[in-house]
PDB file of C-alpha atoms and ligand atoms in Angstrom:
ATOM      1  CA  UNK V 156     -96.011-104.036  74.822  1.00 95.00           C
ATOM      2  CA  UNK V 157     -93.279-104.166  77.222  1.00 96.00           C
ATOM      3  CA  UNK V 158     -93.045-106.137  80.613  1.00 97.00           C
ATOM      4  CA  UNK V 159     -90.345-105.931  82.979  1.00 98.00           C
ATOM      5  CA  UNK V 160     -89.551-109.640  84.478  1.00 98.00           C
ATOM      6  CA  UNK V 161     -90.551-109.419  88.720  1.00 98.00           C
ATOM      7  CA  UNK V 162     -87.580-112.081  88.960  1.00 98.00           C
ATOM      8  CA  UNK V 163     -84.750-110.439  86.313  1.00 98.00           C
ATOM      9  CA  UNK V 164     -85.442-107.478  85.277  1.00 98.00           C
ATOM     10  CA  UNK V 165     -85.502-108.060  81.651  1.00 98.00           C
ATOM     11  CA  UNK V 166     -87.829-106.738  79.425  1.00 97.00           C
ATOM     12  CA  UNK V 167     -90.179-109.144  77.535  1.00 98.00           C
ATOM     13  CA  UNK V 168     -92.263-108.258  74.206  1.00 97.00           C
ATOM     14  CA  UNK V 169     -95.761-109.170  74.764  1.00 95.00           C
ATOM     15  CA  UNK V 170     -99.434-108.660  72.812  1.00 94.00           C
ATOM     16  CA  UNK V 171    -101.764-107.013  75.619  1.00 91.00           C
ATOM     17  CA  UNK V 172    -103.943-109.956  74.895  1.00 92.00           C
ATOM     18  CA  UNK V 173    -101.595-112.661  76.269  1.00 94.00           C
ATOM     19  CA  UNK V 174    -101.589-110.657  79.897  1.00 94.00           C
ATOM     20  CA  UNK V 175    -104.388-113.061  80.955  1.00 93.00           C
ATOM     21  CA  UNK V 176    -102.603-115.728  79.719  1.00 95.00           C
ATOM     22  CA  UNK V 177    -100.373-116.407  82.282  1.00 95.00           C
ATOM     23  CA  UNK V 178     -97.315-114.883  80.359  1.00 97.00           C
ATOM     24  CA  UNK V 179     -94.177-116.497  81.466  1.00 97.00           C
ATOM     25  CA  UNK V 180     -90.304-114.761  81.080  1.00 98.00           C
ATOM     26  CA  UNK V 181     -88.395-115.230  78.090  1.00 97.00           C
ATOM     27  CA  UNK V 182     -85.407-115.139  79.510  1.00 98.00           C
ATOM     28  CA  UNK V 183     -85.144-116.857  83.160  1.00 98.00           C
ATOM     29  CA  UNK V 184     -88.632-118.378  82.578  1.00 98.00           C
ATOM     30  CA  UNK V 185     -90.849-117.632  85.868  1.00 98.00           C
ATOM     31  CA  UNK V 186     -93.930-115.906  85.720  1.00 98.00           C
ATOM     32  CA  UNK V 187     -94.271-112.403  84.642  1.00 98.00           C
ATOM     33  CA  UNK V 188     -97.258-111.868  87.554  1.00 97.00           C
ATOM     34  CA  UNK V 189     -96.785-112.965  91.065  1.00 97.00           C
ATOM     35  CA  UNK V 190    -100.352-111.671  92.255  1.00 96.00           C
ATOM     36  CA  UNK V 191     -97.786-109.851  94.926  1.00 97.00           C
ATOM     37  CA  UNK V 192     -96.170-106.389  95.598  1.00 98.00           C
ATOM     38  CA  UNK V 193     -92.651-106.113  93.971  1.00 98.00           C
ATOM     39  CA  UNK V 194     -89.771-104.211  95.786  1.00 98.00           C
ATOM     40  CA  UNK V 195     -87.527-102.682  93.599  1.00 98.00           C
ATOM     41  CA  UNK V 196     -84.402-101.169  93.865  1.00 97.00           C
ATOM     42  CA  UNK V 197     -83.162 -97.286  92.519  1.00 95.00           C
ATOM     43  CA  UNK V 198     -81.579 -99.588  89.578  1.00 95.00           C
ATOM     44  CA  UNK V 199     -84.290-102.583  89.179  1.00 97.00           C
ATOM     45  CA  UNK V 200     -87.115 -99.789  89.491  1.00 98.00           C
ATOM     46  CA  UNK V 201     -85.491 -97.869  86.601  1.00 96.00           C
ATOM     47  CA  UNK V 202     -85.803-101.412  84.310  1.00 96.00           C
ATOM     48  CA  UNK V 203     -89.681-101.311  85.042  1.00 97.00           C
ATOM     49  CA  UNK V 204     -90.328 -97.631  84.982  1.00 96.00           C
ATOM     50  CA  UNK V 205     -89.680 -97.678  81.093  1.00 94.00           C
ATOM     51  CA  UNK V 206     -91.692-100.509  80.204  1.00 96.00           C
ATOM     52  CA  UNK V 207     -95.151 -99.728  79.192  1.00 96.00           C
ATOM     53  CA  UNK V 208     -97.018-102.028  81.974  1.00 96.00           C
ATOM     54  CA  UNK V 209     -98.622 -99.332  85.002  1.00 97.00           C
ATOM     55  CA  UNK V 210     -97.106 -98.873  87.906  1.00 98.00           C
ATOM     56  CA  UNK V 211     -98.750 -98.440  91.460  1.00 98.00           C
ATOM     57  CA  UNK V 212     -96.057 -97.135  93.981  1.00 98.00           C
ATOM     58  CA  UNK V 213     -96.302 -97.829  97.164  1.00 98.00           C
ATOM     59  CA  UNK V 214     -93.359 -95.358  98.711  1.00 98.00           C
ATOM     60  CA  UNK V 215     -92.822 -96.242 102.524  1.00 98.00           C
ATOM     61  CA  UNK V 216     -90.427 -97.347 105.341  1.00 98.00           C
ATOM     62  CA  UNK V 217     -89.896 -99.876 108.105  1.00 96.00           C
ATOM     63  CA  UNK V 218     -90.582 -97.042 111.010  1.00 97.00           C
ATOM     64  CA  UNK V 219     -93.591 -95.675 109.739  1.00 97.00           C
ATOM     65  CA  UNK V 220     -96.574 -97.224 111.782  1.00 97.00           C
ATOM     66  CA  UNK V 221     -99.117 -96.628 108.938  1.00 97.00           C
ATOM     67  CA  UNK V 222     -97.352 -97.832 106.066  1.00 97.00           C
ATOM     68  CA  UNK V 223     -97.450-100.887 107.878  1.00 97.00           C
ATOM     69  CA  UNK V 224    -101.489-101.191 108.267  1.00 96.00           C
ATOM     70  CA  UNK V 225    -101.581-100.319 104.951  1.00 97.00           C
ATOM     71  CA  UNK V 226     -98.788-102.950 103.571  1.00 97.00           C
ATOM     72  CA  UNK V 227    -101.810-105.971 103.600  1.00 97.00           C
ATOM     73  CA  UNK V 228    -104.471-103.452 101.377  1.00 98.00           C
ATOM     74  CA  UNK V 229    -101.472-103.104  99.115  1.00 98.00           C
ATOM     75  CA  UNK V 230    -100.823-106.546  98.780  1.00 97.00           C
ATOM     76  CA  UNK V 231    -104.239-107.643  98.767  1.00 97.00           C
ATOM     77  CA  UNK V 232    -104.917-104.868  95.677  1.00 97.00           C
ATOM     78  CA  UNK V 233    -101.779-107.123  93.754  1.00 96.00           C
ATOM     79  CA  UNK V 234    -103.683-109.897  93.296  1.00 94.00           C
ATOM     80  CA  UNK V 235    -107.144-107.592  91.975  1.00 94.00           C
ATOM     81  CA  UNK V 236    -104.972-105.962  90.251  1.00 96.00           C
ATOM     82  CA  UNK V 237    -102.779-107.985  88.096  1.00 96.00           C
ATOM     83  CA  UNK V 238    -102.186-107.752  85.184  1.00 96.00           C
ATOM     84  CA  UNK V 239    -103.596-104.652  84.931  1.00 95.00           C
ATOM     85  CA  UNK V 240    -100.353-103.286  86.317  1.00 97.00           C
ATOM     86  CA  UNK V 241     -97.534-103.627  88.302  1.00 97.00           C
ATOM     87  CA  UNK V 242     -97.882-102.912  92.088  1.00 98.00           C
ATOM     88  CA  UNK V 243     -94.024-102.038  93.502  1.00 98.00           C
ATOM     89  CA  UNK V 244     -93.005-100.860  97.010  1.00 98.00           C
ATOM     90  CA  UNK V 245     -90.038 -98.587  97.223  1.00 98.00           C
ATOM     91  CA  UNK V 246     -88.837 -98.447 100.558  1.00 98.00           C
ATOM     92  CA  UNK V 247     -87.454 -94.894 100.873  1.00 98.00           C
ATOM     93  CA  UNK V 248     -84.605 -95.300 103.426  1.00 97.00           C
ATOM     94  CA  UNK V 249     -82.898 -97.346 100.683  1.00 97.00           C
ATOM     95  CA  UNK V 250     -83.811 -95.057  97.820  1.00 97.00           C
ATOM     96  CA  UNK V 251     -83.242 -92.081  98.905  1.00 97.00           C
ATOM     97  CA  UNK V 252     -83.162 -91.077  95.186  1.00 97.00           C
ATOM     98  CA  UNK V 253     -86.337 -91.905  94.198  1.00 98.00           C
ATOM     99  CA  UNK V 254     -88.210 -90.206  96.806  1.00 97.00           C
ATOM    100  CA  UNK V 255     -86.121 -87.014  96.363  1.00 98.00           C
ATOM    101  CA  UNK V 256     -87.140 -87.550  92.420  1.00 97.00           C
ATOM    102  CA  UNK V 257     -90.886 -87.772  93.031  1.00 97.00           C
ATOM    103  CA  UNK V 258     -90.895 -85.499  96.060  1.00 97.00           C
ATOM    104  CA  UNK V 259     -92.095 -87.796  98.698  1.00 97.00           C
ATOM    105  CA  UNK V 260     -93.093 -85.665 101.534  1.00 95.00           C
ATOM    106  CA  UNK V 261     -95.064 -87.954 103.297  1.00 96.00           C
ATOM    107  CA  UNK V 262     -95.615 -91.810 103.727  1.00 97.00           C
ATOM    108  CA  UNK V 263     -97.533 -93.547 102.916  1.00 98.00           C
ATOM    109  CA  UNK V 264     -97.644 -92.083  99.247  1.00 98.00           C
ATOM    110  CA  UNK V 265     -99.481 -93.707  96.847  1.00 98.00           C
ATOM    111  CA  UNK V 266     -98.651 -93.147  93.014  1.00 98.00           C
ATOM    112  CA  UNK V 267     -99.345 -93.670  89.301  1.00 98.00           C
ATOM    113  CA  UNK V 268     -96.382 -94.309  86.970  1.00 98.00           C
ATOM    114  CA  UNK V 269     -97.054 -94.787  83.330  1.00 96.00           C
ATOM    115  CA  UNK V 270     -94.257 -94.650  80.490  1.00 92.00           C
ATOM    116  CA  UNK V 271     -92.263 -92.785  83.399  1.00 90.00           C
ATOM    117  CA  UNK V 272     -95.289 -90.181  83.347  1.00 95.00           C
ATOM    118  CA  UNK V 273     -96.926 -89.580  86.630  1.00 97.00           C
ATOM    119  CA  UNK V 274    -100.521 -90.552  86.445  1.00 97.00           C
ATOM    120  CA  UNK V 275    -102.229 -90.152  89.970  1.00 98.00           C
ATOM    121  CA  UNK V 276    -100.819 -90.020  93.709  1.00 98.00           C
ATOM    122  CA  UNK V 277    -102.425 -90.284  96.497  1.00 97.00           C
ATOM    123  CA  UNK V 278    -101.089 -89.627 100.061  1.00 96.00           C
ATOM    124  CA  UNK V 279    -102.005 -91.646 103.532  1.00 95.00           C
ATOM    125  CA  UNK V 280    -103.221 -95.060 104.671  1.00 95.00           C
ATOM    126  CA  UNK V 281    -106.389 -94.907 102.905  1.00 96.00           C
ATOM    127  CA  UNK V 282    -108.860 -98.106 103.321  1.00 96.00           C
ATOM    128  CA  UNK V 283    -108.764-100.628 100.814  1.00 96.00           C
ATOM    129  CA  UNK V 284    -112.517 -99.691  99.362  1.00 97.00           C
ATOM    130  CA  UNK V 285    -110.924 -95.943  99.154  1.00 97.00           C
ATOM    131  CA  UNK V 286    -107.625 -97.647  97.061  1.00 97.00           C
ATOM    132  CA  UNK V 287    -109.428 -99.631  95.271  1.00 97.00           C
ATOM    133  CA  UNK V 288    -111.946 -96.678  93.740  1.00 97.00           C
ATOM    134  CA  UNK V 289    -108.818 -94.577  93.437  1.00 98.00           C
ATOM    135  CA  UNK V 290    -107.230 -97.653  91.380  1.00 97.00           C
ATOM    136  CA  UNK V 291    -110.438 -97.831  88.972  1.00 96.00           C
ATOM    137  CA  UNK V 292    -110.676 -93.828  88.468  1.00 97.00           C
ATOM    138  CA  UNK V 293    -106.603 -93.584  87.640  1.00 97.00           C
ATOM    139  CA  UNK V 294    -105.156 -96.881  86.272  1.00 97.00           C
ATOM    140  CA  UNK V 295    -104.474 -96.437  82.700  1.00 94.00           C
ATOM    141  CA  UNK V 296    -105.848 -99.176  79.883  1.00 88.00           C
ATOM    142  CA  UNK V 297    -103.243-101.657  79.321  1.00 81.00           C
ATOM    143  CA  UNK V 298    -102.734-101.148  75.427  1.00 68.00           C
TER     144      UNK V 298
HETATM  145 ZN1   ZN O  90     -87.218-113.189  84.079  1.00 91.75          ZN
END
């Protein structure tokens, strides 16, 4: 499979069976998991958006009071998570473009991305035992 670098972007080649093995870049050599949220960019999101690890999107923005109380279950969920998939914040002041492309109405929205497919979304602060359910119901196997 393919795995987008946290650090450069690049994509690594990987057997799903090394993701537990604390899988390391090929090219600038850090770790592939960081066990925390990853912000991307409209251009570094595109770089992980066609690899084949899951993404969980957390869209939000500075002002908004609950994307704030819900920044630590989001970060918390990284480190359950990993290396299951990917857990990215887009912050959607500076990408416009990407909320206009997945039609963010409201934020907190919570969402799904597999092989640039949307899987699941899921809109609001929810508490972490409702985020983590909706993690285990949605997340795709890592193949
Ligand atoms: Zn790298």
């Amino acid at each position: 499979m393919l795995i987008s670098c946290p650090h450069c972007h690049r994509k690594n080649r990987l057997e799903s069976a090394r993701l537990d093995a604390g899988p390391t870049c090929g090219a600038c050599k850090k770790t592939l998991f960081t066990g925390q949220p990853l912000a991307l960019s409209s251009a570094t999101f595109a770089k992980h958006a066609s690899a084949d690890l899951p993404l969980v999107i957390d869209f939000w923005a500075s002002w908004c009071g609950p994307c704030q109380q819900f920044a630590p279950v989001f970060s918390k969920a990284a480190t359950a998570i990993e290396p299951r998939a990917r857990l990215v914040k887009i912050d959607t002041e500076a990408a416009p473009d990407l909320a206009a492309r997945f039609a963010i109405r409201s934020i907190p929205t919570l969402l799904i991305l597999h092989r640039g497919q949307e899987v699941a979304r899921l809109n609001g602060a929810v508490p972490a035992q409702e985020f983590a359910r909706w993690l285990d119901t949605h997340l795709p196997a890592v193949s």
